[in-house]
Amino acid sequence: MTEGDNRWIKNWKPKGVEMKSTKRTVAHTKNPIVGKLLRLKYKINEAYHNGGSSFENIGDKKWVMSLISDVRTNNLTKLCKEDMLHCNEVWRKYE
């Protein structure tokens, strides 16, 4: 290699290239409740794959998935108090 090549390699820096994130992101939805519930589902999946107890994870995930389907089918904009409290407990469990 020539001296100019070595200088170019030494000074090379990426310019304005933004790579896509490798983490799974929440699908863009019109309903913000679905997005939040999907993030909760992803948290439960991460805990399961990192060696958390599987039976608790499966029950929590099934509950969240049924809640997501209810919100989507009925076009809900608010959750009832019991569902919100249970979601908060699940968030605390998996953080």
Coordinates of N, CA, C and O in Angstrom, one line a residue:
M1 N 0.8 -1.2 0.0 CA 0.0 0.0 0.0 C 0.9 1.2 0.0 O 2.0 1.3 0.6
T2 N 0.3 2.3 -0.6 CA 1.1 3.5 -0.7 C 0.9 4.3 0.6 O 0.0 4.0 1.4
E3 N 1.7 5.4 0.7 CA 1.6 6.2 1.9 C 0.2 6.9 1.9 O -0.4 7.1 3.0
G4 N -0.3 7.3 0.8 CA -1.6 7.9 0.7 C -2.7 7.0 1.2 O -3.7 7.4 1.8
D5 N -2.6 5.7 0.8 CA -3.6 4.7 1.2 C -3.6 4.6 2.7 O -4.6 4.5 3.4
N6 N -2.4 4.5 3.3 CA -2.3 4.4 4.8 C -2.9 5.6 5.5 O -3.5 5.5 6.5
R7 N -2.6 6.8 4.9 CA -3.2 8.0 5.5 C -4.7 8.0 5.4 O -5.4 8.4 6.4
W8 N -5.3 7.6 4.3 CA -6.7 7.5 4.1 C -7.3 6.6 5.1 O -8.4 6.9 5.8
I9 N -6.7 5.4 5.3 CA -7.2 4.4 6.2 C -7.2 4.9 7.7 O -8.1 4.8 8.5
K10 N -6.1 5.6 8.0 CA -5.9 6.2 9.3 C -7.0 7.2 9.6 O -7.5 7.3 10.8
N11 N -7.3 8.1 8.7 CA -8.2 9.2 8.9 C -9.7 8.9 8.6 O -10.5 9.8 8.7
W12 N -10.0 7.7 8.1 CA -11.3 7.4 7.7 C -12.3 7.4 8.8 O -12.0 6.8 9.9
K13 N -13.4 8.0 8.7 CA -14.5 8.0 9.7 C -15.8 7.9 8.9 O -16.0 8.5 7.9
P14 N -16.8 7.2 9.5 CA -18.1 7.1 8.8 C -18.8 8.5 8.8 O -18.7 9.2 9.8
K15 N -19.4 8.8 7.8 CA -20.1 10.1 7.7 C -21.6 10.0 7.5 O -22.0 9.6 6.4
G16 N -22.3 10.3 8.5 CA -23.8 10.3 8.4 C -24.5 9.0 8.2 O -25.6 9.0 7.8
V17 N -23.8 7.9 8.4 CA -24.4 6.6 8.2 C -25.1 6.2 9.6 O -24.4 6.1 10.6
E18 N -26.4 6.0 9.5 CA -27.1 5.6 10.7 C -27.5 4.1 10.5 O -28.3 3.9 9.6
M19 N -27.1 3.2 11.3 CA -27.4 1.8 11.2 C -28.8 1.6 11.9 O -29.1 2.2 12.9
K20 N -29.5 0.6 11.4 CA -30.8 0.3 12.1 C -30.5 -0.4 13.4 O -29.5 -1.2 13.5
S21 N -31.3 -0.2 14.3 CA -31.2 -0.9 15.6 C -31.4 -2.4 15.5 O -32.3 -2.8 14.7
T22 N -30.6 -3.2 16.2 CA -30.8 -4.6 16.2 C -31.9 -5.1 17.2 O -32.3 -6.2 17.1
K23 N -32.3 -4.2 18.1 CA -33.3 -4.5 19.0 C -34.7 -4.5 18.4 O -34.9 -3.7 17.4
R24 N -35.5 -5.3 18.9 CA -36.9 -5.4 18.3 C -37.6 -4.1 18.8 O -37.6 -3.8 20.0
T25 N -38.3 -3.5 17.9 CA -39.0 -2.3 18.3 C -40.5 -2.6 18.1 O -40.9 -3.5 17.4
V26 N -41.3 -1.8 18.8 CA -42.7 -1.9 18.8 C -43.2 -1.5 17.5 O -42.9 -0.4 16.9
A27 N -44.1 -2.3 16.9 CA -44.7 -1.9 15.6 C -45.5 -0.6 15.8 O -46.1 -0.4 16.8
H28 N -45.5 0.2 14.8 CA -46.2 1.4 14.8 C -47.7 1.2 14.7 O -48.2 0.5 13.8
T29 N -48.4 1.6 15.7 CA -49.8 1.4 15.8 C -50.5 2.7 16.0 O -49.9 3.6 16.5
K30 N -51.8 2.7 15.7 CA -52.6 4.0 15.9 C -53.0 4.0 17.4 O -53.2 5.1 17.9
N31 N -53.1 2.9 18.0 CA -53.5 2.8 19.4 C -52.3 2.8 20.3 O -51.6 1.8 20.3
P32 N -52.1 3.8 21.2 CA -50.9 3.7 22.0 C -51.0 2.6 23.1 O -49.9 2.2 23.6
I33 N -52.2 2.2 23.4 CA -52.3 1.1 24.4 C -51.7 -0.2 23.9 O -51.0 -0.9 24.6
V34 N -51.9 -0.4 22.6 CA -51.4 -1.7 22.0 C -49.9 -1.6 22.0 O -49.2 -2.6 22.3
G35 N -49.3 -0.5 21.7 CA -47.8 -0.3 21.7 C -47.2 -0.6 23.1 O -46.2 -1.3 23.2
K36 N -47.9 -0.1 24.1 CA -47.4 -0.3 25.5 C -47.5 -1.7 25.9 O -46.6 -2.3 26.5
L37 N -48.6 -2.4 25.5 CA -48.8 -3.8 25.8 C -47.8 -4.7 25.0 O -47.3 -5.7 25.6
L38 N -47.5 -4.3 23.8 CA -46.5 -5.0 23.1 C -45.1 -4.9 23.7 O -44.4 -5.9 23.8
R39 N -44.8 -3.7 24.2 CA -43.5 -3.6 24.9 C -43.4 -4.5 26.1 O -42.4 -5.0 26.5
L40 N -44.6 -4.6 26.8 CA -44.6 -5.4 28.0 C -44.5 -6.9 27.6 O -43.7 -7.6 28.2
K41 N -45.1 -7.3 26.5 CA -44.9 -8.6 26.0 C -43.4 -8.9 25.6 O -42.9 -10.0 25.9
Y42 N -42.8 -8.0 25.0 CA -41.3 -8.1 24.7 C -40.5 -8.2 26.0 O -39.5 -9.0 26.0
K43 N -40.8 -7.5 27.0 CA -40.1 -7.6 28.3 C -40.3 -9.0 28.9 O -39.3 -9.6 29.4
I44 N -41.5 -9.6 28.8 CA -41.7 -10.9 29.3 C -40.9 -11.9 28.5 O -40.3 -12.8 29.0
N45 N -40.8 -11.7 27.2 CA -40.0 -12.6 26.3 C -38.6 -12.6 26.7 O -37.9 -13.6 26.7
E46 N -38.1 -11.4 26.9 CA -36.6 -11.2 27.3 C -36.4 -12.0 28.6 O -35.3 -12.6 28.7
A47 N -37.2 -11.8 29.6 CA -37.0 -12.5 30.8 C -37.1 -14.0 30.7 O -36.3 -14.7 31.3
Y48 N -37.9 -14.5 29.8 CA -38.0 -15.9 29.5 C -36.7 -16.4 28.9 O -36.2 -17.5 29.3
H49 N -36.2 -15.7 27.9 CA -35.0 -16.1 27.2 C -33.8 -16.0 28.1 O -32.7 -16.6 27.8
N50 N -33.8 -15.1 29.1 CA -32.7 -14.9 30.0 C -32.7 -15.8 31.2 O -31.9 -15.7 32.1
G51 N -33.6 -16.8 31.2 CA -33.6 -17.8 32.2 C -34.6 -17.6 33.4 O -34.4 -18.1 34.4
G52 N -35.6 -16.7 33.2 CA -36.6 -16.5 34.2 C -37.5 -17.8 34.3 O -37.4 -18.7 33.5
S53 N -38.3 -17.8 35.4 CA -39.1 -19.0 35.6 C -40.2 -19.0 34.4 O -40.9 -18.1 34.2
S54 N -40.3 -20.2 33.8 CA -41.1 -20.2 32.6 C -42.6 -20.3 32.8 O -43.3 -19.7 32.0
F55 N -43.0 -20.9 33.9 CA -44.5 -21.0 34.2 C -45.1 -19.6 34.4 O -46.2 -19.3 33.9
E56 N -44.4 -18.8 35.2 CA -44.9 -17.4 35.4 C -45.0 -16.6 34.2 O -45.9 -15.9 33.9
N57 N -43.9 -16.8 33.4 CA -43.8 -16.0 32.1 C -44.9 -16.4 31.2 O -45.5 -15.5 30.5
I58 N -45.2 -17.7 31.1 CA -46.2 -18.1 30.1 C -47.6 -17.6 30.5 O -48.3 -17.1 29.7
G59 N -47.9 -17.6 31.8 CA -49.2 -17.1 32.3 C -49.3 -15.6 32.1 O -50.4 -15.2 31.6
D60 N -48.3 -14.9 32.4 CA -48.3 -13.4 32.2 C -48.4 -13.1 30.7 O -49.1 -12.2 30.3
K61 N -47.7 -13.8 29.9 CA -47.7 -13.6 28.4 C -49.0 -13.8 27.8 O -49.5 -13.1 27.0
K62 N -49.7 -14.9 28.3 CA -51.0 -15.3 27.8 C -52.0 -14.2 28.1 O -52.8 -13.8 27.3
W63 N -51.9 -13.7 29.4 CA -52.8 -12.6 29.8 C -52.6 -11.4 29.0 O -53.6 -10.7 28.6
V64 N -51.3 -11.0 28.8 CA -51.1 -9.8 28.0 C -51.5 -9.9 26.6 O -52.1 -9.0 26.0
M65 N -51.3 -11.1 26.0 CA -51.8 -11.4 24.6 C -53.3 -11.3 24.5 O -53.8 -10.7 23.5
S66 N -54.0 -11.8 25.5 CA -55.5 -11.8 25.4 C -55.9 -10.3 25.6 O -56.9 -9.9 24.9
L67 N -55.2 -9.5 26.4 CA -55.6 -8.1 26.6 C -55.3 -7.4 25.3 O -56.1 -6.5 24.9
I68 N -54.2 -7.7 24.6 CA -53.9 -7.0 23.3 C -55.0 -7.3 22.3 O -55.5 -6.4 21.6
S69 N -55.4 -8.6 22.2 CA -56.5 -8.9 21.3 C -57.8 -8.3 21.6 O -58.5 -7.8 20.7
D70 N -58.1 -8.1 22.9 CA -59.3 -7.4 23.3 C -59.3 -6.0 22.9 O -60.3 -5.4 22.4
V71 N -58.1 -5.3 23.1 CA -58.0 -3.9 22.8 C -58.1 -3.7 21.3 O -58.8 -2.8 20.8
R72 N -57.5 -4.6 20.5 CA -57.6 -4.5 19.1 C -59.0 -4.7 18.5 O -59.4 -4.0 17.6
T73 N -59.6 -5.8 19.0 CA -60.9 -6.1 18.4 C -62.0 -5.1 18.8 O -62.9 -4.9 18.0
N74 N -61.9 -4.6 20.0 CA -63.0 -3.7 20.5 C -62.6 -2.2 20.4 O -63.4 -1.4 20.9
N75 N -61.5 -1.9 19.8 CA -61.0 -0.5 19.6 C -61.0 0.2 21.0 O -61.6 1.4 21.0
L76 N -60.5 -0.4 22.0 CA -60.5 0.3 23.3 C -59.5 1.4 23.4 O -58.4 1.3 22.8
T77 N -59.9 2.5 24.1 CA -58.9 3.6 24.2 C -58.5 3.7 25.7 O -57.5 4.4 26.0
K78 N -59.2 3.0 26.6 CA -58.8 3.0 28.0 C -59.0 1.6 28.5 O -59.8 0.8 28.1
L79 N -58.1 1.3 29.5 CA -58.3 0.0 30.2 C -59.0 0.2 31.5 O -58.9 1.3 32.1
C80 N -59.6 -0.8 32.0 CA -60.2 -0.7 33.3 C -59.1 -0.7 34.4 O -58.0 -1.0 34.2
K81 N -59.5 -0.3 35.6 CA -58.6 -0.1 36.7 C -57.9 -1.4 37.0 O -56.6 -1.3 37.3
E82 N -58.6 -2.5 37.1 CA -58.0 -3.7 37.5 C -56.9 -4.2 36.5 O -55.8 -4.7 36.8
D83 N -57.2 -4.0 35.2 CA -56.2 -4.3 34.1 C -55.0 -3.4 34.2 O -53.8 -3.9 34.1
M84 N -55.2 -2.1 34.5 CA -54.0 -1.2 34.6 C -53.2 -1.6 35.8 O -51.9 -1.6 35.7
L85 N -53.8 -1.9 36.9 CA -53.0 -2.3 38.1 C -52.3 -3.6 37.9 O -51.1 -3.7 38.3
H86 N -52.9 -4.5 37.2 CA -52.2 -5.8 36.9 C -51.0 -5.6 36.0 O -50.0 -6.2 36.2
C87 N -51.2 -4.7 35.0 CA -50.1 -4.4 34.1 C -49.0 -3.8 34.8 O -47.8 -4.1 34.5
N88 N -49.3 -2.9 35.7 CA -48.2 -2.2 36.5 C -47.4 -3.3 37.3 O -46.2 -3.2 37.5
E89 N -48.1 -4.2 37.9 CA -47.5 -5.3 38.7 C -46.6 -6.1 37.8 O -45.4 -6.5 38.2
V90 N -47.0 -6.4 36.6 CA -46.2 -7.2 35.7 C -45.0 -6.5 35.3 O -43.9 -7.0 35.2
W91 N -45.2 -5.1 35.0 CA -44.0 -4.3 34.6 C -43.0 -4.3 35.7 O -41.8 -4.5 35.5
R92 N -43.4 -4.2 37.0 CA -42.4 -4.2 38.1 C -41.7 -5.6 38.2 O -40.6 -5.6 38.6
K93 N -42.5 -6.6 37.9 CA -41.9 -8.0 38.1 C -40.8 -8.2 37.1 O -39.8 -8.8 37.4
Y94 N -40.9 -7.7 35.8 CA -40.0 -7.9 34.8 C -38.9 -6.8 34.5 O -38.2 -6.9 33.6
E95 N -38.9 -5.8 35.3 CA -37.9 -4.8 35.2 C -36.6 -5.1 36.0 O -36.5 -5.9 36.8

